[in-house]
PDB file of C-alpha atoms and ligand atoms in Angstrom:
ATOM      1  CA  MET F 246      -6.788  17.831   7.203  1.00  0.00           C
ATOM      2  CA  SER F 247      -5.269  18.776  10.540  1.00  0.00           C
ATOM      3  CA  GLU F 248      -6.393  15.496  12.151  1.00  0.00           C
ATOM      4  CA  CYS F 249      -4.754  13.230   9.587  1.00  0.00           C
ATOM      5  CA  ILE F 250      -1.811  11.231  10.982  1.00  0.00           C
ATOM      6  CA  PHE F 251      -0.103  10.902   7.607  1.00  0.00           C
ATOM      7  CA  CYS F 252      -0.455  14.653   6.892  1.00  0.00           C
ATOM      8  CA  LYS F 253       1.295  15.203  10.226  1.00  0.00           C
ATOM      9  CA  ILE F 254       4.081  12.819   9.200  1.00  0.00           C
ATOM     10  CA  VAL F 255       4.388  14.643   5.840  1.00  0.00           C
ATOM     11  CA  LYS F 256       4.714  17.986   7.685  1.00  0.00           C
ATOM     12  CA  GLY F 257       7.234  16.549  10.142  1.00  0.00           C
ATOM     13  CA  GLU F 258       4.891  17.084  13.112  1.00  0.00           C
ATOM     14  CA  LEU F 259       4.840  13.361  13.904  1.00  0.00           C
ATOM     15  CA  LYS F 260       7.917  11.180  13.937  1.00  0.00           C
ATOM     16  CA  ALA F 261       8.345   8.480  11.321  1.00  0.00           C
ATOM     17  CA  TYR F 262      11.306   6.596   9.884  1.00  0.00           C
ATOM     18  CA  LYS F 263      11.334   8.302   6.495  1.00  0.00           C
ATOM     19  CA  ILE F 264      13.366   6.298   3.984  1.00  0.00           C
ATOM     20  CA  TYR F 265      12.540   8.096   0.715  1.00  0.00           C
ATOM     21  CA  GLU F 266      11.255  11.464  -0.480  1.00  0.00           C
ATOM     22  CA  ASN F 267      10.636  13.234  -3.778  1.00  0.00           C
ATOM     23  CA  ASN F 268       8.620  16.344  -4.683  1.00  0.00           C
ATOM     24  CA  GLU F 269       5.253  14.636  -4.461  1.00  0.00           C
ATOM     25  CA  CYS F 270       5.687  11.691  -2.067  1.00  0.00           C
ATOM     26  CA  ILE F 271       7.360  10.369   1.038  1.00  0.00           C
ATOM     27  CA  ALA F 272       7.906   6.788   2.176  1.00  0.00           C
ATOM     28  CA  PHE F 273       8.305   5.694   5.786  1.00  0.00           C
ATOM     29  CA  LEU F 274       8.381   2.459   7.764  1.00  0.00           C
ATOM     30  CA  ASP F 275       5.015   1.054   8.862  1.00  0.00           C
ATOM     31  CA  ILE F 276       4.718   1.162  12.652  1.00  0.00           C
ATOM     32  CA  ASN F 277       3.318  -2.416  12.625  1.00  0.00           C
ATOM     33  CA  PRO F 278       5.473  -4.198  10.050  1.00  0.00           C
ATOM     34  CA  ILE F 279       4.550  -7.544   8.525  1.00  0.00           C
ATOM     35  CA  ASN F 280       8.186  -8.018   7.500  1.00  0.00           C
ATOM     36  CA  PRO F 281      11.450  -6.069   7.959  1.00  0.00           C
ATOM     37  CA  GLY F 282      11.283  -3.003   5.706  1.00  0.00           C
ATOM     38  CA  HIS F 283       7.459  -2.889   5.422  1.00  0.00           C
ATOM     39  CA  THR F 284       7.022   0.635   4.048  1.00  0.00           C
ATOM     40  CA  LEU F 285       4.157   3.002   3.286  1.00  0.00           C
ATOM     41  CA  VAL F 286       4.393   5.305   0.267  1.00  0.00           C
ATOM     42  CA  VAL F 287       2.124   8.358   0.568  1.00  0.00           C
ATOM     43  CA  PRO F 288       1.488  11.467  -1.525  1.00  0.00           C
ATOM     44  CA  LYS F 289       2.269  14.740   0.270  1.00  0.00           C
ATOM     45  CA  LYS F 290      -1.112  16.081  -0.839  1.00  0.00           C
ATOM     46  CA  HIS F 291      -4.011  14.699   1.200  1.00  0.00           C
ATOM     47  CA  VAL F 292      -6.291  12.500  -0.855  1.00  0.00           C
ATOM     48  CA  GLU F 293      -8.264   9.546   0.472  1.00  0.00           C
ATOM     49  CA  ASN F 294      -7.196   6.707  -1.798  1.00  0.00           C
ATOM     50  CA  ILE F 295      -6.607   5.701  -5.417  1.00  0.00           C
ATOM     51  CA  LEU F 296     -10.293   6.199  -6.234  1.00  0.00           C
ATOM     52  CA  GLU F 297     -10.097   9.892  -5.296  1.00  0.00           C
ATOM     53  CA  ALA F 298      -6.588  10.660  -6.568  1.00  0.00           C
ATOM     54  CA  ASP F 299      -5.818  12.354  -9.887  1.00  0.00           C
ATOM     55  CA  ASN F 300      -3.643  10.589 -12.450  1.00  0.00           C
ATOM     56  CA  ASP F 301      -0.549  12.699 -11.675  1.00  0.00           C
ATOM     57  CA  THR F 302      -0.739  11.718  -8.006  1.00  0.00           C
ATOM     58  CA  ILE F 303      -1.238   8.051  -8.840  1.00  0.00           C
ATOM     59  CA  SER F 304       1.682   8.178 -11.231  1.00  0.00           C
ATOM     60  CA  ALA F 305       3.935   9.862  -8.654  1.00  0.00           C
ATOM     61  CA  VAL F 306       2.966   7.375  -5.937  1.00  0.00           C
ATOM     62  CA  PHE F 307       3.593   4.296  -8.065  1.00  0.00           C
ATOM     63  CA  THR F 308       6.850   5.690  -9.422  1.00  0.00           C
ATOM     64  CA  ALA F 309       7.927   6.118  -5.800  1.00  0.00           C
ATOM     65  CA  VAL F 310       6.688   2.591  -5.014  1.00  0.00           C
ATOM     66  CA  ARG F 311       9.076   1.222  -7.612  1.00  0.00           C
ATOM     67  CA  GLU F 312      12.008   3.302  -6.311  1.00  0.00           C
ATOM     68  CA  VAL F 313      11.298   2.186  -2.752  1.00  0.00           C
ATOM     69  CA  SER F 314      11.008  -1.448  -3.874  1.00  0.00           C
ATOM     70  CA  LYS F 315      14.448  -1.261  -5.477  1.00  0.00           C
ATOM     71  CA  LEU F 316      15.853   0.369  -2.340  1.00  0.00           C
ATOM     72  CA  LEU F 317      14.483  -2.417  -0.133  1.00  0.00           C
ATOM     73  CA  ILE F 318      15.802  -5.096  -2.450  1.00  0.00           C
ATOM     74  CA  ASN F 319      19.260  -3.465  -2.565  1.00  0.00           C
ATOM     75  CA  LYS F 320      19.610  -2.559   1.099  1.00  0.00           C
ATOM     76  CA  LEU F 321      17.754  -5.362   2.864  1.00  0.00           C
ATOM     77  CA  GLY F 322      18.334  -8.198   0.434  1.00  0.00           C
ATOM     78  CA  ALA F 323      14.652  -8.775  -0.234  1.00  0.00           C
ATOM     79  CA  SER F 324      14.026 -11.077  -3.156  1.00  0.00           C
ATOM     80  CA  GLY F 325      10.436 -10.058  -3.868  1.00  0.00           C
ATOM     81  CA  ILE F 326       7.944  -7.327  -3.059  1.00  0.00           C
ATOM     82  CA  ASN F 327       4.208  -7.368  -2.404  1.00  0.00           C
ATOM     83  CA  ILE F 328       2.429  -4.107  -3.225  1.00  0.00           C
ATOM     84  CA  ILE F 329      -0.905  -3.609  -1.495  1.00  0.00           C
ATOM     85  CA  HIS F 330      -3.337  -0.717  -1.547  1.00  0.00           C
ATOM     86  CA  ASN F 331      -6.476  -0.783   0.591  1.00  0.00           C
ATOM     87  CA  ALA F 332      -9.135   1.557  -0.808  1.00  0.00           C
ATOM     88  CA  GLY F 333     -12.197   2.050   1.368  1.00  0.00           C
ATOM     89  CA  ARG F 334     -13.439   0.663   4.660  1.00  0.00           C
ATOM     90  CA  ALA F 335     -14.638  -2.590   3.074  1.00  0.00           C
ATOM     91  CA  ALA F 336     -11.049  -3.176   1.995  1.00  0.00           C
ATOM     92  CA  ASN F 337      -9.818  -2.511   5.550  1.00  0.00           C
ATOM     93  CA  GLN F 338      -8.425   0.953   4.849  1.00  0.00           C
ATOM     94  CA  GLU F 339      -7.836   2.391   8.325  1.00  0.00           C
ATOM     95  CA  ILE F 340      -5.901   5.567   7.562  1.00  0.00           C
ATOM     96  CA  MET F 341      -7.857   7.654   5.061  1.00  0.00           C
ATOM     97  CA  HIS F 342      -4.794   9.202   3.419  1.00  0.00           C
ATOM     98  CA  PHE F 343      -3.704   7.449   0.219  1.00  0.00           C
ATOM     99  CA  HIS F 344      -0.904   4.990   0.955  1.00  0.00           C
ATOM    100  CA  VAL F 345       0.604   1.972  -0.728  1.00  0.00           C
ATOM    101  CA  HIS F 346       2.104  -0.820   1.355  1.00  0.00           C
ATOM    102  CA  VAL F 347       5.448  -2.038   0.011  1.00  0.00           C
ATOM    103  CA  ILE F 348       6.203  -5.340   1.725  1.00  0.00           C
ATOM    104  CA  PRO F 349       9.599  -6.926   1.137  1.00  0.00           C
ATOM    105  CA  ARG F 350       9.632 -10.711   0.894  1.00  0.00           C
ATOM    106  CA  TYR F 351      12.704 -12.738   1.710  1.00  0.00           C
ATOM    107  CA  ASP F 352      11.815 -16.381   1.600  1.00  0.00           C
ATOM    108  CA  PRO F 353       9.747 -18.208  -1.051  1.00  0.00           C
ATOM    109  CA  GLU F 354       8.769 -20.705   1.656  1.00  0.00           C
ATOM    110  CA  ASP F 355       7.297 -17.941   3.832  1.00  0.00           C
ATOM    111  CA  ILE F 356       3.692 -18.496   2.781  1.00  0.00           C
ATOM    112  CA  GLY F 357       2.305 -15.568   4.863  1.00  0.00           C
ATOM    113  CA  LEU F 358       0.237 -13.361   2.592  1.00  0.00           C
ATOM    114  CA  VAL F 359       0.009 -15.805  -0.278  1.00  0.00           C
ATOM    115  CA  ASP F 360      -1.301 -18.484   2.024  1.00  0.00           C
ATOM    116  CA  TRP F 361      -3.997 -16.138   3.328  1.00  0.00           C
ATOM    117  CA  TRP F 362      -4.881 -15.206  -0.240  1.00  0.00           C
ATOM    118  CA  ARG F 363      -5.188 -18.792  -1.464  1.00  0.00           C
ATOM    119  CA  ARG F 364      -7.089 -20.031   1.574  1.00  0.00           C
ATOM    120  CA  ASN F 365      -9.873 -17.585   0.912  1.00  0.00           C
ATOM    121  CA  ILE F 366     -10.728 -18.610  -2.609  1.00  0.00           C
ATOM    122  CA  LYS F 367     -14.504 -18.688  -3.076  1.00  0.00           C
ATOM    123  CA  LYS F 368     -16.567 -20.859  -5.398  1.00  0.00           C
ATOM    124  CA  LEU F 369     -18.372 -18.253  -7.479  1.00  0.00           C
ATOM    125  CA  ASN F 370     -20.367 -18.131 -10.674  1.00  0.00           C
ATOM    126  CA  LEU F 371     -17.895 -16.350 -12.979  1.00  0.00           C
ATOM    127  CA  GLU F 372     -20.362 -16.184 -15.868  1.00  0.00           C
ATOM    128  CA  GLU F 373     -22.877 -14.272 -13.749  1.00  0.00           C
ATOM    129  CA  ILE F 374     -20.235 -11.904 -12.378  1.00  0.00           C
ATOM    130  CA  TYR F 375     -18.793 -11.311 -15.858  1.00  0.00           C
ATOM    131  CA  ARG F 376     -22.263 -10.338 -17.153  1.00  0.00           C
ATOM    132  CA  ARG F 377     -22.778  -7.875 -14.303  1.00  0.00           C
ATOM    133  CA  ILE F 378     -19.442  -6.213 -15.045  1.00  0.00           C
ATOM    134  CA  ILE F 379     -19.835  -5.836 -18.794  1.00  0.00           C
ATOM    135  CA  SER F 380     -23.573  -4.903 -18.890  1.00  0.00           C
TER     136      SER F 380
HETATM  137  P1  5GP Y1083      -4.410   0.519   6.088  1.00  0.00           P
HETATM  138  O1  5GP Y1083      -5.159  -0.590   6.743  1.00  0.00           O
HETATM  139  O2  5GP Y1083      -5.117   1.849   6.223  1.00  0.00           O
HETATM  140  O3  5GP Y1083      -4.027   0.200   4.669  1.00  0.00           O
HETATM  141  O4  5GP Y1083      -3.037   0.584   6.845  1.00  0.00           O
HETATM  142  C1  5GP Y1083      -2.615   1.648   7.633  1.00  0.00           C
HETATM  143  C2  5GP Y1083      -1.215   1.310   8.076  1.00  0.00           C
HETATM  144  O5  5GP Y1083      -0.683   2.447   8.724  1.00  0.00           O
HETATM  145  C3  5GP Y1083      -1.147   0.149   9.065  1.00  0.00           C
HETATM  146  O6  5GP Y1083      -0.320  -0.879   8.524  1.00  0.00           O
HETATM  147  C4  5GP Y1083      -0.549   0.774  10.316  1.00  0.00           C
HETATM  148  O7  5GP Y1083       0.366  -0.077  10.975  1.00  0.00           O
HETATM  149  C5  5GP Y1083       0.119   2.029   9.794  1.00  0.00           C
HETATM  150  N1  5GP Y1083       0.151   3.124  10.757  1.00  0.00           N
HETATM  151  C6  5GP Y1083      -0.892   3.573  11.493  1.00  0.00           C
HETATM  152  N2  5GP Y1083      -0.517   4.628  12.250  1.00  0.00           N
HETATM  153  C7  5GP Y1083       0.799   4.843  11.980  1.00  0.00           C
HETATM  154  C8  5GP Y1083       1.746   5.794  12.478  1.00  0.00           C
HETATM  155  O8  5GP Y1083       1.463   6.671  13.310  1.00  0.00           O
HETATM  156  N3  5GP Y1083       3.016   5.700  11.988  1.00  0.00           N
HETATM  157  C9  5GP Y1083       3.364   4.758  11.061  1.00  0.00           C
HETATM  158  N4  5GP Y1083       4.640   4.759  10.659  1.00  0.00           N
HETATM  159  N5  5GP Y1083       2.495   3.849  10.581  1.00  0.00           N
HETATM  160  C10 5GP Y1083       1.221   3.880  11.036  1.00  0.00           C
HETATM  161 ZN1   ZN Y1084      -3.719  13.341   5.212  1.00  0.00          ZN
END
C-alpha cells in the first residue's frame, strides 16, 4: 500500500500532528478540522474500513478512540465527542485506510453536525424496511 497517505503517516514518511500512539494504532489531527482537536484514529495495519477489518483491529481502534476522546476532553476542555466512521464511497469515505473521526464538541448550542443530521430526516416506510432487513 505504498500509495496510501495514512500508511505514509504511520511510517513517518508524511508529516502529521500525532497526538496518541499504541502498538496497533496512531491518532493525528485532521488536516481539515471541523472543530479544534478533530482527530483521526487509524490502525497501523492497512485495512480499508470497519467492514474489512478483523475484530482485534476494530477493538484496538475503538479502544484508542476512547483514550483519544478522554485526552481531548482533558486537554482541550471539550464537553462532548462525536465519533464518525465513513465506510465506503457511498458514505463519503475518501481515504481508503480505516479511520475514525473523533470530533470534540464544546458548545451545546453549536448545532453543526446535529443540525445537518436532523435536517435530513426522510419520511420512510419503516415497516417495509424492517421486513427487508429481517427476511
Ligand atoms: P473520510 O471522508 O475518508 O472519512 O475523511 C478523510 C479525512 O482525512 C478528511 O477529514 C481529511 O481532511 C483528512 N485528510 C486527508 N488527507 C490528509 C492528510 O494528508 N493529513 C491529515 N492529517 N489528514 C488528512
Ligand atoms: Zn494505508
